[in-house]
């Protein structure tokens, strides 16, 4: 497939064209900011050319609808193979899952050498890319913390990156988050664990809201520019603001990372890539009813 033919050319260009002047997280001001706020904002990290290559790839994937790509249809609430979407469903707002498994263009961005250095500092270990999500529009997702769903073996051994694939307008449903919310003590469900139990989520929400009020935390909205990167802590409360103008897109690439130590203990198959790693696995299963 033609989609696989561009990896080397893309990487050769990427290795020379990151705009970002890296200042190590080990610098006291950066480390303290992360500990206090639970996120890092890296403006102008990727060049225009690199972002356009990612956008071009995503457009080609939608054009060809390969049979191995899984999407979550946010209109119908169903998970499906991209190739099985109807002509109408292809215009729905969808999350495109895990292009990193088949397209090195995504690996080269999500595991960019400098980005890996930052992630390794905040995680305290080499990062392992465990999933990617490509989205055309804002998610409008309710506030949540990633540790509920992609629960690491050890608290704090998970982080995420969000890459702006275009300028994000505030009417397009921007990323919203509560600085400092990662310091709220972790909530334990009835089984003693921190992985979510669906029936108990109302209690979790009440607990989080109570702590937000007690701590006086206020939401922020990310008005990112194309090529900016936002990294957040596994316990940072975040979501997608409502879309005020449905004509606007908010193209983005979201990636989640475990630590190498946790991944090995979970017996994940990991492959090295530059200074980082990626979780080699099958695509998410698609429910039989959707075939």
CSV table of C-alpha atoms in Angstrom, one decimal:
chain,number,residue,atom,x,y,z
A,1,UNK,CA,0.0,0.0,0.0
A,2,UNK,CA,1.3,3.4,-0.9
A,3,UNK,CA,0.7,4.7,2.6
A,4,UNK,CA,3.7,2.7,3.8
A,5,UNK,CA,6.3,4.1,1.4
A,6,UNK,CA,7.0,7.5,3.0
A,7,UNK,CA,8.5,6.6,6.4
A,8,UNK,CA,12.2,7.1,5.7
A,9,UNK,CA,11.7,10.3,3.8
A,10,UNK,CA,9.5,11.6,6.6
A,11,UNK,CA,12.0,10.7,9.3
A,12,UNK,CA,15.0,12.2,7.6
A,13,UNK,CA,13.1,15.5,7.4
A,14,UNK,CA,11.7,15.3,10.9
A,15,UNK,CA,15.1,14.7,12.5
A,16,UNK,CA,16.3,18.1,11.3
A,17,UNK,CA,13.1,20.1,11.5
A,18,UNK,CA,11.8,20.1,15.1
A,19,UNK,CA,11.5,23.8,16.0
A,20,UNK,CA,11.8,23.2,19.7
A,21,UNK,CA,14.8,24.4,21.8
A,22,UNK,CA,14.7,21.8,24.5
A,23,UNK,CA,15.2,22.9,28.1
A,24,UNK,CA,15.5,19.9,30.3
A,25,UNK,CA,12.8,19.0,32.8
A,26,UNK,CA,15.6,18.5,35.2
A,27,UNK,CA,15.9,22.3,35.4
A,28,UNK,CA,14.4,23.3,38.8
A,29,UNK,CA,11.8,25.7,37.3
A,30,UNK,CA,10.5,23.0,34.9
A,31,UNK,CA,10.4,20.2,37.5
A,32,UNK,CA,8.7,22.4,40.0
A,33,UNK,CA,6.1,23.5,37.4
A,34,UNK,CA,5.3,19.9,36.6
A,35,UNK,CA,5.0,19.0,40.3
A,36,UNK,CA,2.7,21.9,41.0
A,37,UNK,CA,0.6,22.0,37.9
A,38,UNK,CA,0.7,18.5,36.4
A,39,UNK,CA,1.4,19.6,32.8
A,40,UNK,CA,4.0,21.1,30.5
A,41,UNK,CA,3.2,23.2,27.5
A,42,UNK,CA,5.8,23.2,24.6
A,43,UNK,CA,4.9,25.8,22.1
A,44,UNK,CA,6.1,25.5,18.5
A,45,UNK,CA,7.6,22.1,19.1
A,46,UNK,CA,6.9,20.7,15.6
A,47,UNK,CA,7.5,22.5,12.3
A,48,UNK,CA,4.7,23.2,9.8
A,49,UNK,CA,6.1,20.6,7.4
A,50,UNK,CA,6.0,17.8,10.0
A,51,UNK,CA,2.4,18.6,11.0
A,52,UNK,CA,1.3,18.8,7.4
A,53,UNK,CA,2.8,15.3,6.8
A,54,UNK,CA,0.7,13.9,9.6
A,55,UNK,CA,-2.4,15.6,8.3
A,56,UNK,CA,-1.7,14.3,4.8
A,57,UNK,CA,-1.3,10.7,6.2
A,58,UNK,CA,-4.6,10.9,8.1
A,59,UNK,CA,-6.3,12.2,4.9
A,60,UNK,CA,-4.9,9.3,3.0
A,61,UNK,CA,-6.0,6.8,5.6
A,62,UNK,CA,-9.6,8.1,5.4
A,63,UNK,CA,-9.4,8.0,1.6
A,64,UNK,CA,-8.2,4.4,1.5
A,65,UNK,CA,-10.0,3.1,4.6
A,66,UNK,CA,-7.6,0.2,5.2
A,67,UNK,CA,-9.2,-2.9,6.8
A,68,UNK,CA,-6.9,-2.9,9.9
A,69,UNK,CA,-7.8,0.5,11.3
A,70,UNK,CA,-10.3,0.7,14.1
A,71,UNK,CA,-12.4,3.8,14.8
A,72,UNK,CA,-14.7,4.9,17.6
A,73,UNK,CA,-17.8,6.6,16.1
A,74,UNK,CA,-18.7,9.4,18.6
A,75,UNK,CA,-22.1,9.8,17.0
A,76,UNK,CA,-23.4,6.2,17.2
A,77,UNK,CA,-21.2,5.3,20.2
A,78,UNK,CA,-19.9,2.2,18.3
A,79,UNK,CA,-16.4,0.8,17.6
A,80,UNK,CA,-15.9,-0.3,14.1
A,81,UNK,CA,-13.4,-1.1,11.4
A,82,UNK,CA,-12.9,2.0,9.3
A,83,UNK,CA,-13.4,-0.1,6.1
A,84,UNK,CA,-16.9,-1.1,7.3
A,85,UNK,CA,-18.2,2.4,7.9
A,86,UNK,CA,-21.1,3.4,5.7
A,87,UNK,CA,-20.7,6.4,3.4
A,88,UNK,CA,-22.7,8.5,5.9
A,89,UNK,CA,-20.7,7.2,8.9
A,90,UNK,CA,-17.4,8.4,7.3
A,91,UNK,CA,-18.6,11.9,7.9
A,92,UNK,CA,-19.3,11.3,11.6
A,93,UNK,CA,-16.9,12.6,14.3
A,94,UNK,CA,-14.6,9.6,14.9
A,95,UNK,CA,-11.6,8.8,17.0
A,96,UNK,CA,-9.0,6.9,14.8
A,97,UNK,CA,-7.3,4.4,17.0
A,98,UNK,CA,-3.6,3.4,17.0
A,99,UNK,CA,-2.3,4.5,13.6
A,100,UNK,CA,1.1,4.0,15.2
A,101,UNK,CA,0.7,0.2,14.9
A,102,UNK,CA,0.9,0.4,11.1
A,103,UNK,CA,2.3,3.8,10.1
A,104,UNK,CA,5.8,4.9,11.1
A,105,UNK,CA,5.0,8.5,10.4
A,106,UNK,CA,3.0,8.5,13.7
A,107,UNK,CA,5.7,6.7,15.6
A,108,UNK,CA,8.3,9.3,14.5
A,109,UNK,CA,6.1,12.1,15.9
A,110,UNK,CA,4.8,10.4,19.1
A,111,UNK,CA,8.3,9.1,19.9
A,112,UNK,CA,10.3,12.1,18.7
A,113,UNK,CA,13.7,12.1,20.3
A,114,UNK,CA,13.2,15.3,22.2
A,115,UNK,CA,9.7,14.5,23.2
A,116,UNK,CA,10.9,11.2,24.6
A,117,UNK,CA,13.5,13.0,26.7
A,118,UNK,CA,10.8,15.2,28.3
A,119,UNK,CA,8.6,12.2,28.9
A,120,UNK,CA,11.4,10.2,30.4
A,121,UNK,CA,12.0,13.0,32.9
A,122,UNK,CA,8.4,13.3,34.0
A,123,UNK,CA,7.9,9.5,34.2
A,124,UNK,CA,11.3,8.7,35.7
A,125,UNK,CA,11.7,5.9,33.2
A,126,UNK,CA,11.8,5.3,29.4
A,127,UNK,CA,8.3,5.9,27.9
A,128,UNK,CA,6.4,3.2,26.1
A,129,UNK,CA,3.8,4.4,23.6
A,130,UNK,CA,0.7,2.3,24.3
A,131,UNK,CA,-1.9,4.0,22.1
A,132,UNK,CA,-2.6,6.9,19.8
A,133,UNK,CA,-5.8,8.8,18.8
A,134,UNK,CA,-6.3,11.0,15.8
A,135,UNK,CA,-9.2,13.3,15.9
A,136,UNK,CA,-10.6,15.9,13.5
A,137,UNK,CA,-12.8,17.7,16.0
A,138,UNK,CA,-13.0,18.4,19.7
A,139,UNK,CA,-14.0,15.4,21.8
A,140,UNK,CA,-16.5,17.3,24.2
A,141,UNK,CA,-15.4,14.5,26.5
A,142,UNK,CA,-16.4,15.0,30.2
A,143,UNK,CA,-13.7,15.7,32.7
A,144,UNK,CA,-11.7,12.6,33.6
A,145,UNK,CA,-8.3,11.3,34.5
A,146,UNK,CA,-6.4,8.9,32.3
A,147,UNK,CA,-5.3,6.7,35.3
A,148,UNK,CA,-8.9,5.5,35.6
A,149,UNK,CA,-8.9,3.8,32.2
A,150,UNK,CA,-5.2,3.1,31.3
A,151,UNK,CA,-4.3,2.3,34.8
A,152,UNK,CA,-0.5,1.8,35.3
A,153,UNK,CA,0.9,-0.8,37.7
A,154,UNK,CA,2.3,2.0,39.8
A,155,UNK,CA,0.7,5.4,40.5
A,156,UNK,CA,2.1,8.1,38.3
A,157,UNK,CA,3.6,5.7,35.7
A,158,UNK,CA,1.4,7.1,32.9
A,159,UNK,CA,1.6,10.3,30.9
A,160,UNK,CA,0.0,11.7,27.8
A,161,UNK,CA,0.9,14.1,25.0
A,162,UNK,CA,-1.4,16.2,22.8
A,163,UNK,CA,-0.2,17.6,19.5
A,164,UNK,CA,-2.0,20.4,17.8
A,165,UNK,CA,-2.4,19.5,14.1
A,166,UNK,CA,-3.9,23.0,13.5
A,167,UNK,CA,-4.6,26.2,15.4
A,168,UNK,CA,-7.2,25.4,18.0
A,169,UNK,CA,-10.0,28.0,18.1
A,170,UNK,CA,-11.8,28.4,21.5
A,171,UNK,CA,-15.2,27.8,19.7
A,172,UNK,CA,-13.9,24.4,18.4
A,173,UNK,CA,-14.2,22.7,21.8
A,174,UNK,CA,-10.7,23.2,23.1
A,175,UNK,CA,-8.9,21.0,25.6
A,176,UNK,CA,-9.9,22.0,29.1
A,177,UNK,CA,-8.0,21.1,32.3
A,178,UNK,CA,-7.6,21.9,36.0
A,179,UNK,CA,-4.0,22.8,36.8
A,180,UNK,CA,-2.9,21.2,40.1
A,181,UNK,CA,-5.7,18.6,40.1
A,182,UNK,CA,-3.2,15.8,39.8
A,183,UNK,CA,-2.3,16.4,43.4
A,184,UNK,CA,-5.8,15.4,44.6
A,185,UNK,CA,-5.3,12.1,46.5
A,186,UNK,CA,-6.2,9.2,44.4
A,187,UNK,CA,-9.7,7.8,44.8
A,188,UNK,CA,-10.0,4.1,45.7
A,189,UNK,CA,-13.0,2.1,44.4
A,190,UNK,CA,-14.8,-0.5,46.5
A,191,UNK,CA,-12.3,-3.2,45.4
A,192,UNK,CA,-9.4,-1.1,46.7
A,193,UNK,CA,-8.1,-0.4,43.2
A,194,UNK,CA,-7.9,2.9,41.2
A,195,UNK,CA,-9.2,1.4,37.9
A,196,UNK,CA,-12.7,2.6,37.3
A,197,UNK,CA,-15.8,0.7,38.2
A,198,UNK,CA,-18.6,2.0,36.0
A,199,UNK,CA,-21.4,1.8,38.7
A,200,UNK,CA,-19.2,3.8,41.1
A,201,UNK,CA,-18.3,6.7,38.8
A,202,UNK,CA,-20.9,9.0,40.4
A,203,UNK,CA,-19.1,8.7,43.7
A,204,UNK,CA,-15.7,9.4,42.0
A,205,UNK,CA,-17.2,12.5,40.4
A,206,UNK,CA,-18.5,13.7,43.7
A,207,UNK,CA,-15.1,13.1,45.3
A,208,UNK,CA,-13.3,15.0,42.6
A,209,UNK,CA,-15.7,17.9,42.7
A,210,UNK,CA,-15.5,18.2,46.4
A,211,UNK,CA,-11.7,18.4,46.2
A,212,UNK,CA,-11.7,20.9,43.4
A,213,UNK,CA,-14.0,23.2,45.5
A,214,UNK,CA,-11.8,22.7,48.6
A,215,UNK,CA,-8.6,23.5,46.8
A,216,UNK,CA,-10.1,26.4,44.8
A,217,UNK,CA,-9.0,25.0,41.4
A,218,UNK,CA,-10.2,26.7,38.2
A,219,UNK,CA,-10.4,25.3,34.7
A,220,UNK,CA,-8.0,26.5,31.9
A,221,UNK,CA,-8.6,26.2,28.2
A,222,UNK,CA,-5.8,25.5,25.7
A,223,UNK,CA,-5.7,27.8,22.8
A,224,UNK,CA,-2.9,26.0,21.1
A,225,UNK,CA,-1.2,26.8,17.8
A,226,UNK,CA,-0.3,24.3,15.1
A,227,UNK,CA,2.8,22.3,16.2
A,228,UNK,CA,2.4,22.9,19.9
A,229,UNK,CA,2.6,20.0,22.4
A,230,UNK,CA,0.8,19.6,25.7
A,231,UNK,CA,2.0,16.9,28.1
A,232,UNK,CA,-0.1,16.0,31.1
A,233,UNK,CA,0.1,13.9,34.3
A,234,UNK,CA,-2.0,10.7,34.5
A,235,UNK,CA,-4.1,12.2,37.3
A,236,UNK,CA,-4.7,15.6,35.7
A,237,UNK,CA,-8.4,16.3,35.4
A,238,UNK,CA,-9.1,17.2,31.8
A,239,UNK,CA,-11.7,16.9,29.0
A,240,UNK,CA,-13.1,18.5,25.9
A,241,UNK,CA,-15.0,21.8,26.1
A,242,UNK,CA,-18.3,22.1,24.3
A,243,UNK,CA,-18.1,22.9,20.6
A,244,UNK,CA,-19.7,26.3,20.0
A,245,UNK,CA,-19.2,26.3,16.2
A,246,UNK,CA,-19.8,22.9,14.6
A,247,UNK,CA,-18.2,24.1,11.4
A,248,UNK,CA,-14.8,24.3,13.1
A,249,UNK,CA,-12.3,21.4,13.3
A,250,UNK,CA,-9.7,20.8,16.0
A,251,UNK,CA,-7.3,18.3,14.5
A,252,UNK,CA,-5.0,16.6,17.1
A,253,UNK,CA,-2.9,13.6,17.8
A,254,UNK,CA,-3.1,12.2,21.4
A,255,UNK,CA,-0.7,9.6,22.7
A,256,UNK,CA,-0.5,7.8,26.0
A,257,UNK,CA,2.6,6.3,27.5
A,258,UNK,CA,3.4,3.8,30.3
A,259,UNK,CA,6.9,3.3,31.7
A,260,UNK,CA,9.2,0.6,30.5
A,261,UNK,CA,9.3,-1.0,33.9
A,262,UNK,CA,5.5,-1.3,34.1
A,263,UNK,CA,5.2,-2.5,30.6
A,264,UNK,CA,7.7,-5.3,31.2
A,265,UNK,CA,6.0,-6.4,34.4
A,266,UNK,CA,2.7,-6.5,32.5
A,267,UNK,CA,4.5,-8.7,30.0
A,268,UNK,CA,3.8,-6.3,27.1
A,269,UNK,CA,5.6,-6.9,23.8
A,270,UNK,CA,7.6,-3.7,23.4
A,271,UNK,CA,9.8,-2.6,20.5
A,272,UNK,CA,12.6,0.0,20.7
A,273,UNK,CA,12.2,3.1,18.7
A,274,UNK,CA,14.9,5.7,19.1
A,275,UNK,CA,15.2,6.5,22.8
A,276,UNK,CA,11.7,5.2,23.5
A,277,UNK,CA,9.5,2.1,23.0
A,278,UNK,CA,6.2,1.2,21.6
A,279,UNK,CA,3.7,-1.5,22.6
A,280,UNK,CA,3.3,-4.0,19.8
A,281,UNK,CA,-0.1,-5.5,19.9
A,282,UNK,CA,-3.2,-6.2,17.9
A,283,UNK,CA,-5.8,-3.5,17.2
A,284,UNK,CA,-8.6,-3.1,19.7
A,285,UNK,CA,-11.3,-5.8,19.2
A,286,UNK,CA,-14.4,-4.8,17.3
A,287,UNK,CA,-17.7,-6.2,18.7
A,288,UNK,CA,-19.1,-8.9,16.5
A,289,UNK,CA,-22.4,-7.0,16.2
A,290,UNK,CA,-20.6,-4.3,14.2
A,291,UNK,CA,-19.5,-6.6,11.4
